[in-house]
Amino acid sequence: MSPVSSAPHGAVTVITVDNPPVNALSQAVREGLATAVAEAETDAACKALVITCAGRTFIAGADIKEFGKPPMAPYLPDLVNRIEACEKPVIAAIHGTALGGGFEVAMGCHYRIAAKSAAVGLPEVNLGLLPGASGTQRLPRLTGVATALDMMLTGKPVKAPAALASGAIDEISAGEDLVADALEFAQECIERGPRRIRDLTVPETDAAVFDETRKKIAPRTRGLMSPEKIIRAVELVTELSFDAGCAAEREFFIECMASPQSAGLRHAFFAERAVNKVPGIGRETPVRELHSVAVIGAGTMGAGIAYNCLTSGMNVTLLDNSDEGLERGAGTIRKLYAGGVERGKISEADRDSGLARFATSQDYADIADVDIVIEAVFENMAIKKEVFAALDKALKPGAVLATNTSTLSIDEIASATGRPQDVIGLHFFSPAHIMRLLEIVRGADTSDEIIATSLALAKRLRKIGVVVGNCFGFVGNRMLYSYGRENQLLLLEGAAPEYIDKTLYDWGMAMGPNAVGDLAGLDVGYKIRQERTDLPDDPRFYRVADMLAAQGRFGQKTGKGMYIYADGSRKPTPDPEVQAMIEAESERLGIERREIDEQEIIERCIYGLVVEGARILEDGIAMRSSDIDVVWTNGYGFPRHRGGPMHYADSVGLDKVYERVCEFEERFGSTYWEPPALLKDLAESGGKFADT
Ligand code: 3H9
């Protein structure tokens, strides 16, 4: 059965797309729409057409699952042109979100009416694309160049009232019944006749806007190709005819679609949705209601988590064992609210309601009734166990007991309680209210209900929750050890910190590893390493970081770390003293310093990640390779357009990656570079991590 149906309503034919979940423009939808429009056009009783959608949204775009496969007719640009060519007025009736190809279909229509709650947008840039069904040529004719550029370059949907103000839509449905309002609007449109966007004059445009936009977006579009294609396509609106502009857009679209960048971004899109699919957890799994939370530990992390919970509507108690700590934590929360209000992100009323739901305490008795506790105290097993034993005594049955540990064993922490089934790891990333990743660490006894509750909590906190297994460092920090290890070895072998940082930054990492170390605090890793008993017996292992930390050079917070920071500045400046220290240490350890090229830096750091990722898959710590990618793109600044370390390795070809890893094993030894069996097997069978 076609996902598109038609029904007459007096003189108006209502065409309904019904292709759950989001009415994506699959081949069947495109064919159904083309047929329905052609039939309505030849139906003498029909005077106008309304295109609407069943379910939760108007068409949310082209069917991304079809991308990368051979295209099938009818093609979307032809369909949009076909709709626009209709002799009878065509009206799009929009609810939910008309996105990408969906909004392009709506712009092929002669008029657009939207529900008050609807939004329209062209988010193709998030997939490494530009609108490919004439959106770059039609939207500027409707709204003017500046608004169109903004919509396409941010990819953010625009709510109906703003869309109306900019001209992107023509009407907002006043009532509850969108189709009824569209039918009424259709009567007006019959009077007016078709209004085709292709025939509209391009609004007066100051040519300077294009270069100004290029400059403005450069810092956030580093290394990406589709933003420039978007700007150029819109520039062509002012230079070429509509059809010539569409032809250029098509060329750009095909080029972007074939790029590894778009493949990486599309992978990231599906990977972020796949994380919610956890075997054994389904709709039937009970989810506990969470209204109140206690956060234990009022440091930067605890305060950030508390703020995150407050802005998601929960009642929050911050518990710490010192007045001073609580004062500082509460101050941080007030500051975060003030910053939100100043930047217009939070209303004063929301701030007041948030602060009214916030309390501090030093007494476990005060948190006896909370639904969930998130512990964020010092990263030390003995202290954590003490806290959990106290929580076990104080908290009501059924409370979720979560730890924000970034490395320690959930099972050992849970062993301090009599209810290990209620204990889980919720690993937030700093700054906790901004970073989107939440590692949900399941212990051996953690119940399905607690996992389902944690996934629901992640959504409520506007985060991406990834369920991972319990081992030292889980997925993210376990892999970080390998990445950081290679960085540290490269320092001793001859690469300067700023050279390594620039190389990896230029490759796409949000920051270089040495700048990150200084930002996070070199003392943090140092203390963790000192507690570990399972580290390799290698005097080079994290040697430079250990020496710096031992000298009190903790990074930005002490004004000195791997770099120097002048008077509170965050700008890293290379320090000749550090360089001299590294060189002396290389000599002491008998390491011959040499010229190291960029490719080696990239391959050792990134393949270091890939090798550990493969071991993590072998150990069952991650459920699928794409989960590892989500962790690294959302928590560690891995370039999203490269998809994540495992997708990146797949895109390079695992045979090539394996070959390099074997070479590294020969040069640098098996301790770090022995190829995991999974990598070897996949390389030999022509497989990919994505297939595992
Ligand atoms: C485009 O249109 C190119 C054109 O310009 C030119 C072409 C020639 N296709 O996000 P959710 C699935 S590019 C296929 O959890 P929400 C999604 O995988 C496209 N599938 O729901 C998930 O599946 P599952 C431009 C899609 O309510 C399910 O739907 N459009 C598509 O939180 C639910 O998704 C976009 O980039 C799709 N287009 O959010 C819009 N979209 O349940 C992308 C979703 O199996 N989509 N799915 O995991 C979104 O932004 C959100 O999905 C949306 C709903 C806001 C619509």
Tab-separated table of N, CA, C and O in Angstrom, residues 290 292-296 317 319 364 367 370-375 387-388 391 395 399-404 424 426:
chain	number	residue	atom	x	y	z
A	290	LEU	N	11.652	10.132	38.692
A	290	LEU	CA	12.681	10.878	39.422
A	290	LEU	C	12.250	12.343	39.560
A	290	LEU	O	12.257	13.082	38.575
A	292	SER	N	13.244	14.090	42.645
A	292	SER	CA	14.204	14.773	43.512
A	292	SER	C	15.545	14.062	43.452
A	292	SER	O	15.623	12.838	43.323
A	293	VAL	N	16.604	14.851	43.542
A	293	VAL	CA	17.953	14.297	43.451
A	293	VAL	C	18.833	14.916	44.530
A	293	VAL	O	18.663	16.091	44.866
A	294	ALA	N	19.714	14.114	45.064
A	294	ALA	CA	20.754	14.659	45.936
A	294	ALA	C	22.077	14.475	45.221
A	294	ALA	O	22.357	13.396	44.693
A	295	VAL	N	22.860	15.539	45.160
A	295	VAL	CA	24.195	15.443	44.578
A	295	VAL	C	25.182	15.519	45.736
A	295	VAL	O	25.126	16.447	46.549
A	296	ILE	N	26.054	14.520	45.833
A	296	ILE	CA	27.006	14.482	46.948
A	296	ILE	C	28.349	15.007	46.468
A	296	ILE	O	28.914	14.461	45.508
A	317	THR	N	19.115	18.693	46.139
A	317	THR	CA	19.846	19.002	47.371
A	317	THR	C	21.322	18.721	47.114
A	317	THR	O	21.676	17.633	46.659
A	319	LEU	N	24.793	18.092	48.792
A	319	LEU	CA	25.297	17.691	50.110
A	319	LEU	C	26.820	17.655	50.101
A	319	LEU	O	27.422	17.122	49.176
A	364	TYR	N	22.960	13.523	55.964
A	364	TYR	CA	22.339	12.483	55.131
A	364	TYR	C	20.853	12.309	55.444
A	364	TYR	O	20.072	11.903	54.585
A	367	ILE	N	18.370	13.853	53.089
A	367	ILE	CA	18.155	13.374	51.715
A	367	ILE	C	17.534	11.965	51.701
A	367	ILE	O	17.512	11.300	50.668
A	370	VAL	N	15.001	11.231	48.796
A	370	VAL	CA	15.216	11.575	47.376
A	370	VAL	C	15.068	10.333	46.493
A	370	VAL	O	15.263	9.201	46.943
A	371	ASP	N	14.727	10.589	45.220
A	371	ASP	CA	14.520	9.477	44.283
A	371	ASP	C	15.844	8.964	43.715
A	371	ASP	O	15.952	7.812	43.334
A	372	ILE	N	16.809	9.861	43.627
A	372	ILE	CA	18.114	9.448	43.086
A	372	ILE	C	19.217	10.265	43.751
A	372	ILE	O	19.022	11.447	44.068
A	373	VAL	N	20.337	9.621	43.967
A	373	VAL	CA	21.490	10.355	44.466
A	373	VAL	C	22.610	10.186	43.441
A	373	VAL	O	22.770	9.116	42.844
A	374	ILE	N	23.313	11.291	43.173
A	374	ILE	CA	24.473	11.208	42.271
A	374	ILE	C	25.692	11.644	43.077
A	374	ILE	O	25.764	12.799	43.512
A	375	GLU	N	26.576	10.704	43.291
A	375	GLU	CA	27.770	10.996	44.095
A	375	GLU	C	28.865	11.558	43.196
A	375	GLU	O	29.152	10.991	42.134
A	387	VAL	N	30.970	6.775	51.420
A	387	VAL	CA	29.760	7.529	51.049
A	387	VAL	C	28.612	6.566	50.723
A	387	VAL	O	27.478	6.737	51.187
A	388	PHE	N	28.909	5.504	49.960
A	388	PHE	CA	27.832	4.588	49.566
A	388	PHE	C	27.291	3.798	50.757
A	388	PHE	O	26.093	3.500	50.800
A	391	LEU	N	24.964	6.166	52.328
A	391	LEU	CA	23.746	6.325	51.516
A	391	LEU	C	22.828	5.126	51.710
A	391	LEU	O	21.602	5.261	51.809
A	395	LEU	N	19.093	6.190	52.752
A	395	LEU	CA	18.099	6.430	51.697
A	395	LEU	C	16.928	5.446	51.710
A	395	LEU	O	17.093	4.280	52.089
A	399	ALA	N	15.485	4.022	45.925
A	399	ALA	CA	16.245	5.163	45.399
A	399	ALA	C	17.342	4.646	44.465
A	399	ALA	O	17.898	3.575	44.700
A	400	VAL	N	17.625	5.422	43.422
A	400	VAL	CA	18.717	5.061	42.519
A	400	VAL	C	20.019	5.591	43.126
A	400	VAL	O	20.089	6.761	43.523
A	401	LEU	N	21.035	4.733	43.206
A	401	LEU	CA	22.316	5.156	43.783
A	401	LEU	C	23.347	5.240	42.662
A	401	LEU	O	23.814	4.208	42.174
A	402	ALA	N	23.662	6.461	42.247
A	402	ALA	CA	24.574	6.615	41.108
A	402	ALA	C	25.893	7.226	41.553
A	402	ALA	O	25.930	8.078	42.429
A	403	THR	N	26.962	6.771	40.917
A	403	THR	CA	28.272	7.378	41.163
A	403	THR	C	28.776	8.022	39.887
A	403	THR	O	28.599	7.475	38.806
A	404	ASN	N	29.381	9.178	40.050
A	404	ASN	CA	29.949	9.875	38.896
A	404	ASN	C	31.430	9.532	38.726
A	404	ASN	O	32.182	10.281	38.127
A	424	ILE	N	24.521	2.297	40.026
A	424	ILE	CA	24.908	2.465	38.614
A	424	ILE	C	25.935	3.588	38.505
A	424	ILE	O	26.001	4.458	39.379
A	426	LEU	N	26.980	6.945	36.610
A	426	LEU	CA	26.538	8.004	35.688
A	426	LEU	C	27.732	8.935	35.533
A	426	LEU	O	27.971	9.802	36.375
